[in-house]
Short mmCIF file of C-alpha atoms in Angstrom, two decimals:
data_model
loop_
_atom_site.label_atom_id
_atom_site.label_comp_id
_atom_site.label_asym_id
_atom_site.label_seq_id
_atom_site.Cartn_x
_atom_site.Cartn_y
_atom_site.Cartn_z
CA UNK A 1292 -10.48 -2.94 10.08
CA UNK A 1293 -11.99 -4.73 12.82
CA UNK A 1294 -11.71 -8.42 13.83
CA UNK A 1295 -15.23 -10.38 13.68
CA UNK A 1296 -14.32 -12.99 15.77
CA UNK A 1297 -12.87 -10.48 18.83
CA UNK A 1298 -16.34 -8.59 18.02
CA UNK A 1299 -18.20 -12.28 18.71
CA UNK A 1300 -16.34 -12.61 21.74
CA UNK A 1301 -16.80 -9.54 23.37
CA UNK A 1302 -19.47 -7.34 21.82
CA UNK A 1303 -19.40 -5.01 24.96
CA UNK A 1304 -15.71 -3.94 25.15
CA UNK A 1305 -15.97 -3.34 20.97
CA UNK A 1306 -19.23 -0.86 21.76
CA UNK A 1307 -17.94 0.65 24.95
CA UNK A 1308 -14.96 1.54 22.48
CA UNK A 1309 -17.11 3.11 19.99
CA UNK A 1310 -19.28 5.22 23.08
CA UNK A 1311 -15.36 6.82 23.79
CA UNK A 1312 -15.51 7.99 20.63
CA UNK A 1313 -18.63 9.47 20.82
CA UNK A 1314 -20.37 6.67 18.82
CA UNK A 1315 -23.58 4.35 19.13
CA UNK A 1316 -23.38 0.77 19.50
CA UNK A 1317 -22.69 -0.92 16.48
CA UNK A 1318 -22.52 -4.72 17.98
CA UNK A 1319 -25.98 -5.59 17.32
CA UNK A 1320 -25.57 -4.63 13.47
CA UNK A 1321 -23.10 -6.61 13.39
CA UNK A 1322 -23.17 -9.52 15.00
CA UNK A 1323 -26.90 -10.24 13.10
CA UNK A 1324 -25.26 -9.37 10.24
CA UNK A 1325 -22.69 -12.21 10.57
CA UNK A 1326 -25.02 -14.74 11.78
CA UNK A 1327 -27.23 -14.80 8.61
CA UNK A 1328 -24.18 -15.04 6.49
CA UNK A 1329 -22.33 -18.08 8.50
CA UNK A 1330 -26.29 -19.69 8.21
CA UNK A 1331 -26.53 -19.08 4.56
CA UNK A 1332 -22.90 -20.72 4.49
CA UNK A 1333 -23.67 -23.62 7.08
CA UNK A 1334 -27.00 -24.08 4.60
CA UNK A 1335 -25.04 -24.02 1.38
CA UNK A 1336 -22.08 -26.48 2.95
CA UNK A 1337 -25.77 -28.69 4.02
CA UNK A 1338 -26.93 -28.69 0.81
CA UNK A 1339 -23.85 -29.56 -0.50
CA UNK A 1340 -23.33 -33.13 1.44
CA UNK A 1341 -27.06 -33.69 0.15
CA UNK A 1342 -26.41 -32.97 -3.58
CA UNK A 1343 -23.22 -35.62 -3.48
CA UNK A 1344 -25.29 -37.89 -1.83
CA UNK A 1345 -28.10 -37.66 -4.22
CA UNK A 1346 -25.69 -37.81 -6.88
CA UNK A 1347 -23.85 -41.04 -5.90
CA UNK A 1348 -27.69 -42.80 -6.00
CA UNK A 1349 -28.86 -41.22 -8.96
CA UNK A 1350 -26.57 -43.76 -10.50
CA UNK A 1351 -27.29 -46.63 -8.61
CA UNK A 1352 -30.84 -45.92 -9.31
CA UNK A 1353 -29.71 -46.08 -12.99
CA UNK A 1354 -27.98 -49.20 -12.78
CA UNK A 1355 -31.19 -51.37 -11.41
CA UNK A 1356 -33.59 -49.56 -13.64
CA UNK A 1357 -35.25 -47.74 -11.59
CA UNK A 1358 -36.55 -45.14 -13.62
CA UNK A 1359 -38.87 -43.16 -11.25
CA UNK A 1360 -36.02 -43.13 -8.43
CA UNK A 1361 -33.63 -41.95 -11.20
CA UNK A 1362 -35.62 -39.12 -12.30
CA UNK A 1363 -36.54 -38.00 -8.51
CA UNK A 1364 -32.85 -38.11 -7.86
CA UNK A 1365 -31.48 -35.89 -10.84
CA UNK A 1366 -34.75 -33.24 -10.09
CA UNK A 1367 -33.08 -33.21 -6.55
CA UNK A 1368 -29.42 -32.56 -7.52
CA UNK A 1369 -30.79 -30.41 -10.35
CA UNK A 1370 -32.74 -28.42 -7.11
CA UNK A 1371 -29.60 -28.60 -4.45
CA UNK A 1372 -27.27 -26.97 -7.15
CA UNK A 1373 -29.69 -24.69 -7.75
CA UNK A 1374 -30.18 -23.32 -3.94
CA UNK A 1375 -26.43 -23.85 -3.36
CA UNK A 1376 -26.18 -21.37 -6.33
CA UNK A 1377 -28.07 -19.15 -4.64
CA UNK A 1378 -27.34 -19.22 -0.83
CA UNK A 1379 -23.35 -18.59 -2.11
CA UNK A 1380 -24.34 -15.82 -3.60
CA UNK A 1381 -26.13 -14.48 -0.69
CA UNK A 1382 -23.66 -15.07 1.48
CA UNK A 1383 -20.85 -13.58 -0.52
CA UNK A 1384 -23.25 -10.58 -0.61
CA UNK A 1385 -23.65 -10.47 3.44
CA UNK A 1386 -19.91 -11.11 2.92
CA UNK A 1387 -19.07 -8.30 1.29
CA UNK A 1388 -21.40 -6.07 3.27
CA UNK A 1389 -20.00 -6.97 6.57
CA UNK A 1390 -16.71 -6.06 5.24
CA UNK A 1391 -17.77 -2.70 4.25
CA UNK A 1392 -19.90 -2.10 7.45
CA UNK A 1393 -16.34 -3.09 9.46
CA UNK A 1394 -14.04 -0.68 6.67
CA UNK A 1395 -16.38 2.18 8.35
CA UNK A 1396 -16.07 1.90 11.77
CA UNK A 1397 -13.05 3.58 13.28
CA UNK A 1398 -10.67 2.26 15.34
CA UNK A 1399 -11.22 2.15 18.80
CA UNK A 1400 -9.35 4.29 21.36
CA UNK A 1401 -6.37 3.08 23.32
CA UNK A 1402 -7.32 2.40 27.28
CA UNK A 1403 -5.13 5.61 28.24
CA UNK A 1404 -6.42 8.11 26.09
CA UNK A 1405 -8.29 10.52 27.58
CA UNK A 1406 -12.01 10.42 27.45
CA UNK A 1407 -13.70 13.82 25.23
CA UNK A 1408 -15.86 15.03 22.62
CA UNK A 1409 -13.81 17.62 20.71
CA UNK A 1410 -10.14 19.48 20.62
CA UNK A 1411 -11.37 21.46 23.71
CA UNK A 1412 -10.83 18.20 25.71
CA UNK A 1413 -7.30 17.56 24.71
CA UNK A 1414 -4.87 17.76 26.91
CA UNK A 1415 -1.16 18.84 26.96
CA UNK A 1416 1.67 16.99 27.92
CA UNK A 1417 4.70 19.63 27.28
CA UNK A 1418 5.72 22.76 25.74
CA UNK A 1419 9.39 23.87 24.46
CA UNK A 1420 10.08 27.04 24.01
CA UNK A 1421 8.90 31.02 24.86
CA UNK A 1422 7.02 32.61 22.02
CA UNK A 1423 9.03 35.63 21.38
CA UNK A 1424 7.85 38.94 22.27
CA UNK A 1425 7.31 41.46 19.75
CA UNK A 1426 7.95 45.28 19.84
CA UNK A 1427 5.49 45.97 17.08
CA UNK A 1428 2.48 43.60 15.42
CA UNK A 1429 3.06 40.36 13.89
CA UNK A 1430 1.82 39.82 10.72
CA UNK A 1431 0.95 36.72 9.25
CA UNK A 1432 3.01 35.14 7.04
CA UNK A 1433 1.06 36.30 3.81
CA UNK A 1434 2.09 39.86 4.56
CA UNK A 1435 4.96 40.00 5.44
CA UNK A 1436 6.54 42.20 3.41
CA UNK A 1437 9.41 39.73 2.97
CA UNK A 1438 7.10 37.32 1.38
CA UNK A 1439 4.96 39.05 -0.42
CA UNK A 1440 6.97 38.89 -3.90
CA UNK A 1441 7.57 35.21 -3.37
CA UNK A 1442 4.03 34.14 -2.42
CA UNK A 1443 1.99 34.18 -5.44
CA UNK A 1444 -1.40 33.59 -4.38
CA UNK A 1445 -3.60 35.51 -7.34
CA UNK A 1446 -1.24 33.28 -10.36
CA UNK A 1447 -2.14 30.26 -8.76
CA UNK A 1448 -5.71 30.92 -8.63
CA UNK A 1449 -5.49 31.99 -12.27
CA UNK A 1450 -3.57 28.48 -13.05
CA UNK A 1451 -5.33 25.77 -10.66
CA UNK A 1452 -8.25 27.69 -8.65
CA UNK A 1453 -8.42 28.84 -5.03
CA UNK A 1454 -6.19 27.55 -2.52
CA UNK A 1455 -3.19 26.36 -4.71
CA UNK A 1456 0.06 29.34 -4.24
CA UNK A 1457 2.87 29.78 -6.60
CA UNK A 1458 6.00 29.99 -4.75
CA UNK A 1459 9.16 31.18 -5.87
CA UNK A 1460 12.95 33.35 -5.61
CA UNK A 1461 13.55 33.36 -1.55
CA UNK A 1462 10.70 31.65 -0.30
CA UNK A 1463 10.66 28.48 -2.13
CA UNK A 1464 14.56 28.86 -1.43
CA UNK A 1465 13.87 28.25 2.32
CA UNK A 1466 10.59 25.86 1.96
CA UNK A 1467 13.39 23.24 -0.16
CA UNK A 1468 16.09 24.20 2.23
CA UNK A 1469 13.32 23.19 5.04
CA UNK A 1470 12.42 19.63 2.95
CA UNK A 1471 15.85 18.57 2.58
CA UNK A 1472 16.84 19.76 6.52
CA UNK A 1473 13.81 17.50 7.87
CA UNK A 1474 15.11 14.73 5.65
CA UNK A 1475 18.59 14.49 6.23
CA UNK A 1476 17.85 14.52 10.75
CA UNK A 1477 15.75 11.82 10.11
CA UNK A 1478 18.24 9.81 8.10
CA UNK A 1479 21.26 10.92 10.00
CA UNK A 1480 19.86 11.78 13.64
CA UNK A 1481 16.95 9.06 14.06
CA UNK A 1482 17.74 6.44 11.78
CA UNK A 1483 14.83 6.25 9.24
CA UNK A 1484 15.76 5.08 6.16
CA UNK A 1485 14.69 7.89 2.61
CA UNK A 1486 12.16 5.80 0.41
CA UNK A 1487 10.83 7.89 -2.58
CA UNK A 1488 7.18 6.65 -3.79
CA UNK A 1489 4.96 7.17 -6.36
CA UNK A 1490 1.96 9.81 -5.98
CA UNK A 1491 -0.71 7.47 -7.63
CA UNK A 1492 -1.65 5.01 -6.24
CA UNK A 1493 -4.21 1.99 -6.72
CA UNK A 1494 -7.50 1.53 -4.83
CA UNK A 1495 -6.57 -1.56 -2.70
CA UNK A 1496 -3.80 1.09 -1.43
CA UNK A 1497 -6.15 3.70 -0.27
CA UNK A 1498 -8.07 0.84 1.36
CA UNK A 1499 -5.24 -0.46 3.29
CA UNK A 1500 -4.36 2.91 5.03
CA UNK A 1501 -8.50 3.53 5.72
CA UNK A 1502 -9.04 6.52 3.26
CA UNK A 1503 -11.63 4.12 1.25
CA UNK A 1504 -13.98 3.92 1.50
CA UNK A 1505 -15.28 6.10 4.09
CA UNK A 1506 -13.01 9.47 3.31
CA UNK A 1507 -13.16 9.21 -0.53
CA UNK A 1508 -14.39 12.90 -0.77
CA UNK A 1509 -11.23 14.20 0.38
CA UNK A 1510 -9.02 12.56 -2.01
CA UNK A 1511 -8.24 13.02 -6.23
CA UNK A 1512 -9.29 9.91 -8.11
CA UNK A 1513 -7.80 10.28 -12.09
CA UNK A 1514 -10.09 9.14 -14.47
CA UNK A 1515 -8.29 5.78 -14.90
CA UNK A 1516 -8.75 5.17 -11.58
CA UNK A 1517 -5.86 5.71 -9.47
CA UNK A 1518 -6.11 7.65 -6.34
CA UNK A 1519 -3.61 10.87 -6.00
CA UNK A 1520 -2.23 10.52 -2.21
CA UNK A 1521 -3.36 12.81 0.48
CA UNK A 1522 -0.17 11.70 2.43
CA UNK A 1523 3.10 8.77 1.96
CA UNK A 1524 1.61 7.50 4.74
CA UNK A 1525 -0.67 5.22 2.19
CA UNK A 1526 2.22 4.23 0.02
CA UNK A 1527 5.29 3.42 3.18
CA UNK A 1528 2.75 1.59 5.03
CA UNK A 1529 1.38 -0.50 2.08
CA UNK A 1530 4.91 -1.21 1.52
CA UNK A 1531 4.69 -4.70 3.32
CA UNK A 1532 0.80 -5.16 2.80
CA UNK A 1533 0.58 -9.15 2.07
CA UNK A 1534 4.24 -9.38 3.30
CA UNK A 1535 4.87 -12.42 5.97
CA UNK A 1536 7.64 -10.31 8.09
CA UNK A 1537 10.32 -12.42 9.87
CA UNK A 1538 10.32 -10.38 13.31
CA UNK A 1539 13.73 -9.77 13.10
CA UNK A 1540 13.24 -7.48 10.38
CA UNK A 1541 11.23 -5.17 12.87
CA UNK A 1542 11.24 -2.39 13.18
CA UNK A 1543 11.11 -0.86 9.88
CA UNK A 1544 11.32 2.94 10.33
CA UNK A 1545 10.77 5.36 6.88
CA UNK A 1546 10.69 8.67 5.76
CA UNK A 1547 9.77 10.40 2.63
CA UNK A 1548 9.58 13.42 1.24
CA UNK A 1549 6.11 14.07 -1.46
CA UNK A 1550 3.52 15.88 -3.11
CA UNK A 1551 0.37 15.46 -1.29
CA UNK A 1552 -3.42 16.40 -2.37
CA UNK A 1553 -6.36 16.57 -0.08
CA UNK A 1554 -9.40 18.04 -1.66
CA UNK A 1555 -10.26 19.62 1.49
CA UNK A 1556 -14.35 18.45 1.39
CA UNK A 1557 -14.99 18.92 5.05
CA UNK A 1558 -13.21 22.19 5.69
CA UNK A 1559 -15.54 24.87 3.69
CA UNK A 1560 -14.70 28.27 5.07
CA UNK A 1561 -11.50 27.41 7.31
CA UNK A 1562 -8.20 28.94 6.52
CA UNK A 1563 -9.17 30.20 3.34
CA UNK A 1564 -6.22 32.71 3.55
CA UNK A 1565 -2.62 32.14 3.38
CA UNK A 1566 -1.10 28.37 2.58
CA UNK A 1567 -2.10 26.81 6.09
CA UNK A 1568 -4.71 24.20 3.87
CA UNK A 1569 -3.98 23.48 0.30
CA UNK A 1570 -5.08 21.26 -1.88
CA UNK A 1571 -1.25 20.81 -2.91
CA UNK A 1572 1.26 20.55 -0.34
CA UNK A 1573 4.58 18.69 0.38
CA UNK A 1574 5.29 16.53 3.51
CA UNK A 1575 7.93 14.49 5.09
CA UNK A 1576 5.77 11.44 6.66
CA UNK A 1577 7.33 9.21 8.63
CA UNK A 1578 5.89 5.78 9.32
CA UNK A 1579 7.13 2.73 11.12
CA UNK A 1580 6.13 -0.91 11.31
CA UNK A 1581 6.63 -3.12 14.34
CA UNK A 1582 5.69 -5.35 16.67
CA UNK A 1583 2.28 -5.38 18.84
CA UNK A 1584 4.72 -5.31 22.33
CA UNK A 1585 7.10 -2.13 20.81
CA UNK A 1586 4.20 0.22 19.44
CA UNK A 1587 3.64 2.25 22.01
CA UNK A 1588 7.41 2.98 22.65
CA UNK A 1589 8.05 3.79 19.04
CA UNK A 1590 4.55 5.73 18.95
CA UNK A 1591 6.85 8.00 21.72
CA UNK A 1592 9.97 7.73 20.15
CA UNK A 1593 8.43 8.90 16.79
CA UNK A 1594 6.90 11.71 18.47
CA UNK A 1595 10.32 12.59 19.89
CA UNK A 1596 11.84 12.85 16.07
CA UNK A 1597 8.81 15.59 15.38
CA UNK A 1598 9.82 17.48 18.30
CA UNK A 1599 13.39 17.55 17.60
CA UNK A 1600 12.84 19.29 14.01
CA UNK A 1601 11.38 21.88 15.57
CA UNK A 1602 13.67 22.25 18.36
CA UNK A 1603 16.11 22.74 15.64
CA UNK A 1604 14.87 25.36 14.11
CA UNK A 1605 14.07 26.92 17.83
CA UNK A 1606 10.20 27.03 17.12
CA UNK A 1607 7.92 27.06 20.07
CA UNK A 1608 5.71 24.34 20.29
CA UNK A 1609 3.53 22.17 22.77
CA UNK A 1610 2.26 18.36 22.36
CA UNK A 1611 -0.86 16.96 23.09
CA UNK A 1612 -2.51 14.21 23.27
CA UNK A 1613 -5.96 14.16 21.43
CA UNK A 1614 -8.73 13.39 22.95
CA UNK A 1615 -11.19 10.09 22.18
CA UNK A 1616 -13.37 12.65 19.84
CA UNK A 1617 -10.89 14.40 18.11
CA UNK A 1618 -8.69 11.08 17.17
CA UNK A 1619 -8.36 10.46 13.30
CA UNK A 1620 -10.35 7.32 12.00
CA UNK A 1621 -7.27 4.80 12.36
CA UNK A 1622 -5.57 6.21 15.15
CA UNK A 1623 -5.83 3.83 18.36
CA UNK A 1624 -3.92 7.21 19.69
CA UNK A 1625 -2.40 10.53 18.52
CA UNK A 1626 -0.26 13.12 19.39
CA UNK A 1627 -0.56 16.43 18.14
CA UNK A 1628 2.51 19.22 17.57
CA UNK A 1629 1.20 22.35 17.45
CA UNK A 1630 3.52 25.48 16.67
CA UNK A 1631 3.35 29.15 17.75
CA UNK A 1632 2.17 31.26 14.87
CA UNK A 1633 2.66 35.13 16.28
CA UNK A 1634 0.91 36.29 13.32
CA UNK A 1635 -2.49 34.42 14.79
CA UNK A 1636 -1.47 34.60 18.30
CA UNK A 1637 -1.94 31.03 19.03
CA UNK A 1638 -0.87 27.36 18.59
CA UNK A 1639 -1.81 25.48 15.45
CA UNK A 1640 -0.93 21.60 14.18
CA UNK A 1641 1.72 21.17 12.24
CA UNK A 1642 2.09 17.23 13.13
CA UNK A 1643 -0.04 14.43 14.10
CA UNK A 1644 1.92 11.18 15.43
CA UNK A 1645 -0.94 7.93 15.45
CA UNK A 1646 -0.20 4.64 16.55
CA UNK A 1647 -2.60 2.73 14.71
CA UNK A 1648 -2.39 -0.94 16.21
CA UNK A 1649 -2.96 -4.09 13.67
CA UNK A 1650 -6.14 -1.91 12.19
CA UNK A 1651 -4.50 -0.94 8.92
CA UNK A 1652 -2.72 -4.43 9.19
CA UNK A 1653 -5.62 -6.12 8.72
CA UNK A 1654 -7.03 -4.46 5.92
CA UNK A 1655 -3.04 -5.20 3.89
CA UNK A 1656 -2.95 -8.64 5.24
CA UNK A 1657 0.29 -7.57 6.90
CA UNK A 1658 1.84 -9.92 9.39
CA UNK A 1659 5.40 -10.73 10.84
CA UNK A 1660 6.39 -14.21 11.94
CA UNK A 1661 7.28 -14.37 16.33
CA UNK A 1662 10.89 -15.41 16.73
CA UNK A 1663 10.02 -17.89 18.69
CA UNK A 1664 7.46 -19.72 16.66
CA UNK A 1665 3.82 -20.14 16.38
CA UNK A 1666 1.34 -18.30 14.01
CA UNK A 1667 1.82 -15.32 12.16
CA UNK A 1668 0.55 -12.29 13.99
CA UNK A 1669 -0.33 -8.59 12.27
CA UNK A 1670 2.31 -5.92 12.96
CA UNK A 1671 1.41 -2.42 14.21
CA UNK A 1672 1.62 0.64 11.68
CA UNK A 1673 2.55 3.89 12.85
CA UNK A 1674 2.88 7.18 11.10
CA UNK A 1675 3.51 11.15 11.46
CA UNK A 1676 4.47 14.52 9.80
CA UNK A 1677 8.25 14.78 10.32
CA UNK A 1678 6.91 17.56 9.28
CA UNK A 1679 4.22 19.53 7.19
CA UNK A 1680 6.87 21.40 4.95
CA UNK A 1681 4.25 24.22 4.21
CA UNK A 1682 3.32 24.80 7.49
CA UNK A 1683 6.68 24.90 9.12
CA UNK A 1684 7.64 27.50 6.21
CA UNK A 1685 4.92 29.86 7.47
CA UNK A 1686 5.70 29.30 11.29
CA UNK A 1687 9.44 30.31 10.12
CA UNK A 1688 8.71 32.95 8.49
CA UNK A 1689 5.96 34.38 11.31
CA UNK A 1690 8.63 33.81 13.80
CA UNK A 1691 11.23 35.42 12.10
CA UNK A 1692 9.88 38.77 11.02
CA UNK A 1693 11.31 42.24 11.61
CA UNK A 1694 10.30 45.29 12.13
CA UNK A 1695 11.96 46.30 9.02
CA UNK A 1696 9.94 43.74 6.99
CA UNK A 1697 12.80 41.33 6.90
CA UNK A 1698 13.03 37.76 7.92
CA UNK A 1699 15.74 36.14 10.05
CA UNK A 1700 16.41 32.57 9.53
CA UNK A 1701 16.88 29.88 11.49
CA UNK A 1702 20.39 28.87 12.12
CA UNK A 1703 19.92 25.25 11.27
CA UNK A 1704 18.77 26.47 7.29
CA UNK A 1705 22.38 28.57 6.88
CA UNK A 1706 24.05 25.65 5.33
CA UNK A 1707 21.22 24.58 3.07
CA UNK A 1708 21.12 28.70 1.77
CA UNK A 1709 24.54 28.98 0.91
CA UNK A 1710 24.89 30.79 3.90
CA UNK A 1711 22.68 33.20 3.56
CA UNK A 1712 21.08 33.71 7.17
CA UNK A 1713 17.77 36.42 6.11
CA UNK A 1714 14.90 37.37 3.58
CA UNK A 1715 15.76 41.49 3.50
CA UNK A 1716 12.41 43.17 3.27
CA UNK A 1717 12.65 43.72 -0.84
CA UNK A 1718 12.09 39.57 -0.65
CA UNK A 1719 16.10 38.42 -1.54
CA UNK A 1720 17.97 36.13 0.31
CA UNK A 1721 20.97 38.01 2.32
#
């Protein structure tokens, strides 16, 4: 959420934001807007002072028995409560309006993120790793021949619809094996502490991490109103929404490992094969909270933790750094990981990292106290798939096909499969 009085101050900067991201001014809107609601206020607070004032000589009028002044003075209280009545109501209307134009508006770029309209004007910063070269065709991950008896596409469609899979024997072996892996680096290797969350959530939630009320198509509302999450994102971040930090406590770094549901409204006809979008998925988010000064730094750092998981499963990858038209709505800035898939021949995301600024902060009410005094300040949010467990199953399993229909495994997953280092081609773990 945006900050009316920085918008007052410098309407210019706040729409030259809004032109990076490919957006029209919104100032003007605005800023009128605001000005009728602080006059209906300024009125109502005016008509206020006269209805005391009226009332304090309605009863001197009564007291000298003056009957005419008496009844001119109670018609004019009776006629100040009246429009006080209404011009609060007004202005908690323009109130509440203004709050929901601001909710819409996205954040607005950091200075040093490059300038574009779409993914084509990303731009890398690093790759690890040399796609392997193949003696025969890759196939994607759905038919592999591997995978195939644990991959269950046609039962889940028969259970829950299209894109929903059932798996099960070795592959859901490895896709836990790959949850609990990502988990335990982050808890032992980068210091995030495991939080487990609930999966519904209430509305003032989904508000706080900007999916309401802009994105609501894309999420699962139950009929009793709480919202299914599309990420733990909304639930570690709204951990300390209303929360008065002391700034030693920052910063707070989490993990956790969850369901997640995203009804997938904007992407009709994309990746309709396979389990690269689901409307079910599991994740391990990571999201930290900190100071305005130490954002960017743990925006990096975070980034870093990504990359290491996988590094350690030896997966080639390359960052980038999205562009001012490709940014999600509350990222100030985002990098992208995006992994080699053989069996498409090309990169695809399998983590965004977003440092957000105070923009979800504002919208919790989340603030820290400066160690060395003064006024409460918001804290920065940050989060970022640590990583998509789904995704990273299929780039394992697309990297580590055979010839013979097998897949190898990555080292790093031996201990978590009893040792067993392969999927043999009849779809057992070996």
């Amino acid at each position: 959420m945006h900050d009316i009085r920085a918008i007052r101050e410098n309407p210019a900067a706040f729409d030259e934001g809004l032109r990076r991201r490919g957006l029209p001014p919104a100032s003007p809107e605005i800023l009128a807007l605001d000005a009728d609601r602080r006059a209906k206020i300024a009125a109502a607070e005016s008509a206020t002072a006269d209805q005391n004032r009226a009332s304090k000589d309605v009863g001197a009028a009564k007291a000298r028995g003056d009957d005419a002044e008496f009844e001119r003075l109670r018609a004019l209280v009776a006629e100040k409560k009246a429009e006080i009545a209404r011009l609060t109501t007004e202005a908690e209307a323009q109130d509440a309006a203004l709050r929901d134009m601001l909710m819409r508006i996205p954040n607005l770029p950091h200075p040093d993120v490059p300038e574009g309209r779409d993914e084509d004007d990303n731009v890398e910063l690093r790759r690890w790793g040399t796609p392997r070269a193949f003696d025969f065709k890759p196939l994607e991950h759905f038919d592999i021949p591997a995978v195939k008896p644990g991959m269950d596409f046609e039962t889940a469609a028969k259970l829950s619809g299209s894109r929903f899979v059932v798996l099960k024997g070795a592959v859901i072996r490895v896709h836990r094996a790959l949850a609990q892996m990502m988990l335990d680096t982050h808890i032992t290797d980068h210091g995030l502490v495991e939080t487990w969350t609930p999966v519904l959530v209430k509305e003032d939630a989904m508000y706080g991490t900007n999916q309401l009320p802009k994105f609501a198509e894309d999420s699962y509302q139950t009929t009793n109103g709480w919202w299914l999450v599309p990420t733990s994102e909304v639930t570690l971040t709204n951990t300390v929404a209303g929360d008065i930090l002391e700034e030693n406590q920052l910063p707070i770094r989490m993990t956790a490992h969850t369901q997640c549901f995203r009804s997938e409204a904007g992407s009709a006809g994309k990746d309709t094969t396979g389990m690269l979008r689901q409307h079910q998925f599991e994740k391990v988010e990571m999201v930290s909270i900190t100071t305005p000064d130490s954002s960017l730094a743990e925006h990096e750092r975070m980034t870093r933790c990504a990359e290491a998981i996988l590094e350690k499963l030896g997966l080639p990858y390359r960052t980038i750094v999205l562009c001012t038209g490709d940014m999600g709505f509350g990222a100030q800035k985002t990098h992208d990981l995006e992994v080699w898939l053989p069996g498409q021949n090309r990169y695809r995301e399998i983590s965004s990292v977003s440092v957000c600024g105070d923009f979800q902060a504002r919208r919790m009410n989340a603030r820290f106290r400066p160690a060395g005094g003064g006024k409460p300040e918001f804290v920065h949010t940050l989060n970022g798939s640590g990583l998509a467990v789904g995704r990273t199953l299929i780039a394992v399993l697309e990297n580590g096909q055979q010839a013979d229909g097998s897949v190898d495994l990555p080292a790093a997953l031996h201990p978590y499969l009893g040792g067993k280092t392969r999927i043999a081609a009849d779809g057992t773990l070996a």
